[in-house]
Amino acid sequence: MLHIATVDALKQFDLNITLGQISPDCSDYMGEAVLVNEQLPGPAIIVNQGDRVRVTVRNFLPPSEGSNITGAGLNDVAVHFHGIRQYGSSYADGVPLLTQMPIPPGGEFIHEFRVINQAGTFFYHAHIGLQEQTVFGPFIVQENESDASEKYDDEHIISLSEWWHVSRTSLEEYMLGPQFKIIPEAQSVLINGRTLYNINMPSSSSKCAGYSVIPVEHGKTYRLRVIGATIFRTLGFGIASHNLTIIEVDGEPVRPYSVEYLEVAPGQRFSVLLHASQISGDYTIGTNRRWAEGVSRGSNGMALLSYDAAHGTDNTYRLPPNQPNFPVDEVPQWIWPNLQPKFGVDPIVHKTSSRTIKLRATDQKMEDGTRQWYINGIAFAEPKRPILTDLAQGRRRHPTVGGTEAGAVDGYDPYLGTYPIEYYEIVDFVLQSTHVPGEPCRTHPWHTHGHSHWEIANGPGEYNEARDGLVRNIPHPIQKDITLIYPQIDPDEEIRSNNTLATDQVGCGWAKIRILADNPGIWAMHCHNSPHMIQGMMIILEEAPELISFPQNFQF
């Protein structure tokens, strides 16, 4: 945990970004990685609800020439506080060229914000290229004692991440280069930054710490904060012989709901209660790949739940024979329709929306061989300067709301390159997935900055406003900041009138999410599958820019 300096109720933290050589999976591959305070995961930031927080991010990476990422240098950095809504502090959101300049080697950036009306499990991570493979750490907001209705004896943080046996820069070059074909599977899935790549033989050339150990005492109840810090795969997560009781999703309390396993999308977080009621011993904490068509479901992401005993070095290399069970069949929507908000459904869910904006995601192989994602046929383009800087300096024109600008598509302002929304609008976004029939329909975990949202409906195939506009098939919508769009193919839409498969991209599943525009700012909204994001699966919401406030020390 980070050392906390407290001055006048201000909690201060330092995140120092450095390079290190690591082998977190005890393999023969020793790779150069970008780290936070020389740790993987980075140190936990722990604050209380309502705290004022100052985080100083310092870039100690070496200077470099060239870049794989548009708008940022190879060793530039930026850090985003995922799930923190940043009420009144859009400038602290940590998105390069939207809210700030990338931090160059030798530079620093100070994020100062207050945690308003939020408590639960969050995390911070890099927001340039694929640095977030190793640049991440927990951000925990403790509830006020009067709000903590679920009782438990202790808690543990469990971060799930991926580790490729190739450098970050090489992976970026492949994802953005002409050789790209598919996103490769990570060689290892890590639990709290550790696993064994070869379960039978840890490498003698690496300093192998073995599996992570989560200690428990018989008869006690634990809150496990599970953080999906993966950048590609949705993972199943389970513990042998133990059920998990979900009590929080993405920082929002839910009514307790017991499951055998979790389905954790990139960027998603859960709090679950674990009752340590089994016979004392070791139990396998395991993962598997979900919605992974054409690849093995198996995963080497393992750890140990250990009762009443401190582990020595030797036995952190061995797993007990018990294993968690993951179903072979995958069901769209998992258990989401069964979850209910702890304090009832927000009345905003039942109001009439101001408008509906459909975001249809398609991908295309370009003439140079690279892969590009489009939203409504428009490729994401990085601004040349941070949008907030232009607003603060009065160099940006007022947006046209509602898509009346010439060339506008579904609310998009082509002059500004954003989707303008007005203060306190209720806006529904339809997140539309597509594929070419006969090819896989991929899952997409969409993330909203500056807002939690409500998923109010979903369905198969292509969303049609006349047919689907009034569909409400989520019984008790909960607030969250990640919604996974599941593959839901409509066979009738796959076939053309001549009884042959369609050759263009057709809809293969959609979800409708609702946002209340109560937070003026410049907000990213993107797929949290990071390769998809850097290939263009991202938009910008420009929310009530005339109401955005700037601190006196705003960093231009």
Coordinates of C-alpha atoms in Angstrom, one line a residue, residues 29-256:
Y29 CA 11.2 -15.1 -20.7
M30 CA 12.6 -12.1 -18.8
G31 CA 10.9 -9.0 -20.3
E32 CA 11.3 -5.3 -20.0
A33 CA 8.1 -3.8 -18.5
V34 CA 6.8 -0.4 -17.5
L35 CA 6.1 -0.5 -13.8
V36 CA 4.6 1.7 -11.1
N37 CA 6.9 2.2 -8.1
E38 CA 8.8 -0.9 -9.3
Q39 CA 5.8 -3.1 -8.6
L40 CA 3.4 -5.4 -10.4
P41 CA 0.6 -4.6 -9.7
G42 CA 1.3 -1.1 -8.7
P43 CA 0.7 -0.1 -5.0
A44 CA -2.9 0.2 -3.8
I45 CA -4.3 3.6 -3.3
I46 CA -6.8 3.5 -0.4
V47 CA -8.9 6.5 0.5
N48 CA -12.2 7.2 2.2
Q49 CA -15.5 8.3 0.6
G50 CA -15.4 12.1 0.2
D51 CA -11.6 12.5 0.5
R52 CA -9.7 15.0 -1.5
V53 CA -6.9 13.2 -3.3
R54 CA -3.7 14.3 -5.0
V55 CA -1.8 11.9 -7.1
T56 CA 1.5 12.9 -8.7
V57 CA 2.5 10.8 -11.7
R58 CA 6.2 11.1 -12.5
N59 CA 7.7 9.7 -15.7
F60 CA 11.1 8.2 -15.1
L61 CA 11.2 6.3 -18.5
P62 CA 14.2 7.1 -20.7
P63 CA 13.8 9.5 -23.7
S64 CA 13.0 7.8 -27.0
E65 CA 12.5 8.6 -30.6
G66 CA 9.5 7.5 -32.7
S67 CA 6.2 6.1 -31.5
N68 CA 3.8 3.3 -32.2
I69 CA 0.9 5.4 -30.9
T70 CA -0.5 8.5 -32.7
G71 CA -0.2 11.6 -30.6
A72 CA 2.2 10.3 -27.9
G73 CA 5.9 9.5 -27.7
L74 CA 7.1 5.9 -27.2
N75 CA 7.8 6.5 -23.5
D76 CA 5.2 9.1 -22.8
V77 CA 2.7 8.1 -20.1
A78 CA -0.8 9.0 -18.8
V79 CA -2.7 7.5 -15.9
H80 CA -6.5 7.2 -15.7
F81 CA -8.5 6.5 -12.5
H82 CA -10.9 3.9 -13.8
G83 CA -14.5 4.2 -12.5
I84 CA -13.8 7.4 -10.6
R85 CA -16.3 9.8 -12.1
Q86 CA -14.3 13.0 -11.5
Y87 CA -17.3 15.2 -10.7
G88 CA -16.1 18.7 -11.4
S89 CA -12.5 17.5 -12.2
S90 CA -12.5 16.3 -15.8
Y91 CA -9.0 17.7 -16.0
A92 CA -7.8 14.8 -13.7
D93 CA -9.3 12.0 -15.7
G94 CA -5.9 11.1 -17.3
V95 CA -6.7 10.7 -21.0
P96 CA -4.0 12.0 -23.3
L97 CA -5.1 14.8 -25.7
L98 CA -8.5 14.8 -24.3
T99 CA -7.9 16.1 -20.7
Q100 CA -4.1 16.5 -20.7
M101 CA -0.9 16.3 -22.7
P102 CA 1.0 13.0 -22.4
I103 CA 3.6 13.1 -19.7
P104 CA 7.1 13.0 -21.4
P105 CA 10.1 11.3 -19.9
G106 CA 11.3 13.5 -17.1
G107 CA 7.9 15.1 -16.7
E108 CA 5.2 14.9 -14.1
F109 CA 1.4 15.5 -13.8
I110 CA -0.6 16.2 -10.7
H111 CA -4.1 14.8 -10.5
E112 CA -6.2 16.5 -7.8
F113 CA -9.8 15.5 -7.3
R114 CA -12.4 14.7 -4.7
V115 CA -14.1 11.3 -4.5
I116 CA -17.8 12.3 -4.5
N117 CA -20.7 10.0 -3.8
Q118 CA -18.7 6.9 -4.6
A119 CA -17.3 4.0 -2.7
G120 CA -16.0 0.5 -3.7
T121 CA -13.5 -1.1 -5.9
F122 CA -11.7 0.9 -8.6
F123 CA -8.3 0.9 -10.2
Y124 CA -5.8 3.1 -12.0
H125 CA -4.1 2.2 -15.2
A126 CA -2.0 3.7 -18.1
H127 CA -4.0 5.1 -21.0
I128 CA -1.4 5.2 -23.7
G129 CA -0.9 2.2 -26.1
L130 CA -0.6 -1.1 -24.3
Q131 CA 1.3 0.2 -21.2
E132 CA -1.6 -0.8 -19.0
Q133 CA -0.6 -4.5 -19.4
T134 CA 1.8 -3.7 -16.4
V135 CA 0.9 -0.1 -15.4
F136 CA -2.1 -0.6 -13.1
G137 CA -3.0 -0.8 -9.4
P138 CA -6.0 -0.9 -7.1
F139 CA -7.8 2.2 -6.1
I140 CA -10.1 1.5 -3.1
V141 CA -12.6 3.9 -1.7
Q142 CA -13.7 2.8 1.8
E143 CA -17.4 3.3 2.6
N144 CA -18.5 5.5 5.5
E145 CA -19.1 3.2 8.5
S146 CA -22.8 4.1 8.4
D147 CA -23.1 2.9 4.8
A148 CA -21.2 -0.4 5.2
S149 CA -24.2 -2.8 5.6
E150 CA -22.4 -6.0 4.6
K151 CA -20.4 -7.5 7.5
Y152 CA -17.0 -9.2 7.0
D153 CA -13.9 -9.8 9.1
D154 CA -11.2 -8.8 6.6
E155 CA -10.6 -8.2 2.9
H156 CA -8.2 -9.1 0.1
I157 CA -7.6 -7.5 -3.3
I158 CA -7.2 -9.8 -6.3
S159 CA -6.0 -8.3 -9.6
L160 CA -6.3 -10.3 -12.8
S161 CA -4.0 -9.4 -15.6
E162 CA -2.2 -10.8 -18.7
W163 CA 1.5 -11.2 -19.6
W164 CA 2.8 -11.6 -23.1
H165 CA 6.3 -13.0 -23.8
V166 CA 7.1 -10.1 -26.1
S167 CA 7.9 -6.5 -25.4
R168 CA 5.2 -4.0 -25.1
T169 CA 6.5 -2.0 -28.1
S170 CA 6.6 -5.1 -30.3
L171 CA 3.0 -6.0 -29.3
E172 CA 1.9 -2.4 -30.2
E173 CA 3.8 -2.6 -33.5
Y174 CA 2.0 -5.9 -34.3
M175 CA -1.5 -4.6 -33.3
L176 CA -1.1 -1.4 -35.4
G177 CA 1.0 -2.8 -38.2
P178 CA 0.4 -4.5 -41.6
Q179 CA 1.1 -8.0 -40.2
F180 CA -1.9 -7.9 -37.9
K181 CA -4.3 -10.9 -38.2
I182 CA -5.7 -11.7 -34.8
I183 CA -5.0 -10.6 -31.2
P184 CA -2.7 -13.3 -29.8
E185 CA -3.5 -15.0 -26.5
A186 CA -1.3 -13.9 -23.6
Q187 CA 1.2 -16.6 -22.6
S188 CA 0.1 -16.2 -18.9
V189 CA -2.8 -14.9 -16.8
L190 CA -1.5 -13.4 -13.6
I191 CA -3.2 -13.2 -10.2
N192 CA -1.8 -10.4 -8.2
G193 CA 1.1 -10.2 -10.6
R194 CA 2.1 -13.9 -10.3
T195 CA 1.6 -17.4 -11.7
L196 CA 3.6 -20.3 -13.1
Y197 CA 4.0 -20.5 -16.9
N198 CA 5.1 -24.1 -16.7
I199 CA 3.2 -25.7 -13.9
N200 CA 5.7 -28.6 -13.6
M201 CA 9.0 -26.7 -13.8
P202 CA 9.6 -23.1 -12.7
S203 CA 12.5 -21.5 -14.6
S204 CA 15.8 -21.7 -12.7
S205 CA 16.8 -18.4 -14.4
S206 CA 14.1 -16.3 -12.9
K207 CA 13.5 -15.2 -9.3
C208 CA 10.3 -17.2 -9.0
A209 CA 7.9 -16.2 -6.2
G210 CA 5.5 -19.0 -7.2
Y211 CA 1.7 -18.6 -6.9
S212 CA 0.1 -15.8 -5.0
V213 CA -1.3 -16.9 -1.7
I214 CA -4.6 -15.5 -0.2
P215 CA -4.6 -16.4 3.5
V216 CA -7.9 -17.0 5.4
E217 CA -8.9 -18.3 8.8
H218 CA -11.5 -20.9 9.3
G219 CA -14.9 -19.5 10.3
K220 CA -14.2 -16.0 9.1
T221 CA -15.9 -14.0 6.2
Y222 CA -13.7 -12.1 3.7
R223 CA -14.5 -9.4 1.2
L224 CA -12.5 -10.2 -2.0
R225 CA -12.1 -7.2 -4.3
V226 CA -11.7 -8.7 -7.8
I227 CA -10.2 -6.3 -10.4
G228 CA -10.3 -7.2 -14.1
A229 CA -7.0 -5.5 -15.2
T230 CA -6.8 -7.7 -18.3
I231 CA -6.4 -5.8 -21.6
F232 CA -7.9 -8.5 -23.9
R233 CA -9.7 -11.5 -22.4
T234 CA -12.9 -11.8 -20.3
L235 CA -12.0 -14.4 -17.6
G236 CA -13.9 -16.8 -15.5
F237 CA -12.8 -16.6 -11.9
G238 CA -13.5 -19.2 -9.2
I239 CA -12.3 -20.9 -6.0
A240 CA -12.5 -24.6 -5.5
S241 CA -15.2 -25.7 -3.1
H242 CA -16.3 -22.1 -2.4
N243 CA -19.2 -20.1 -3.6
L244 CA -18.8 -16.3 -4.0
T245 CA -21.5 -13.8 -3.0
I246 CA -21.5 -10.7 -5.1
I247 CA -22.1 -7.5 -3.1
E248 CA -20.6 -4.9 -5.4
V249 CA -20.2 -4.3 -9.2
D250 CA -18.0 -1.4 -10.5
G251 CA -18.3 0.5 -7.3
E252 CA -22.1 0.1 -6.9
P253 CA -23.6 -2.0 -4.1
V254 CA -25.9 -4.8 -5.1
R255 CA -28.2 -7.2 -3.2
P256 CA -26.1 -10.3 -2.2

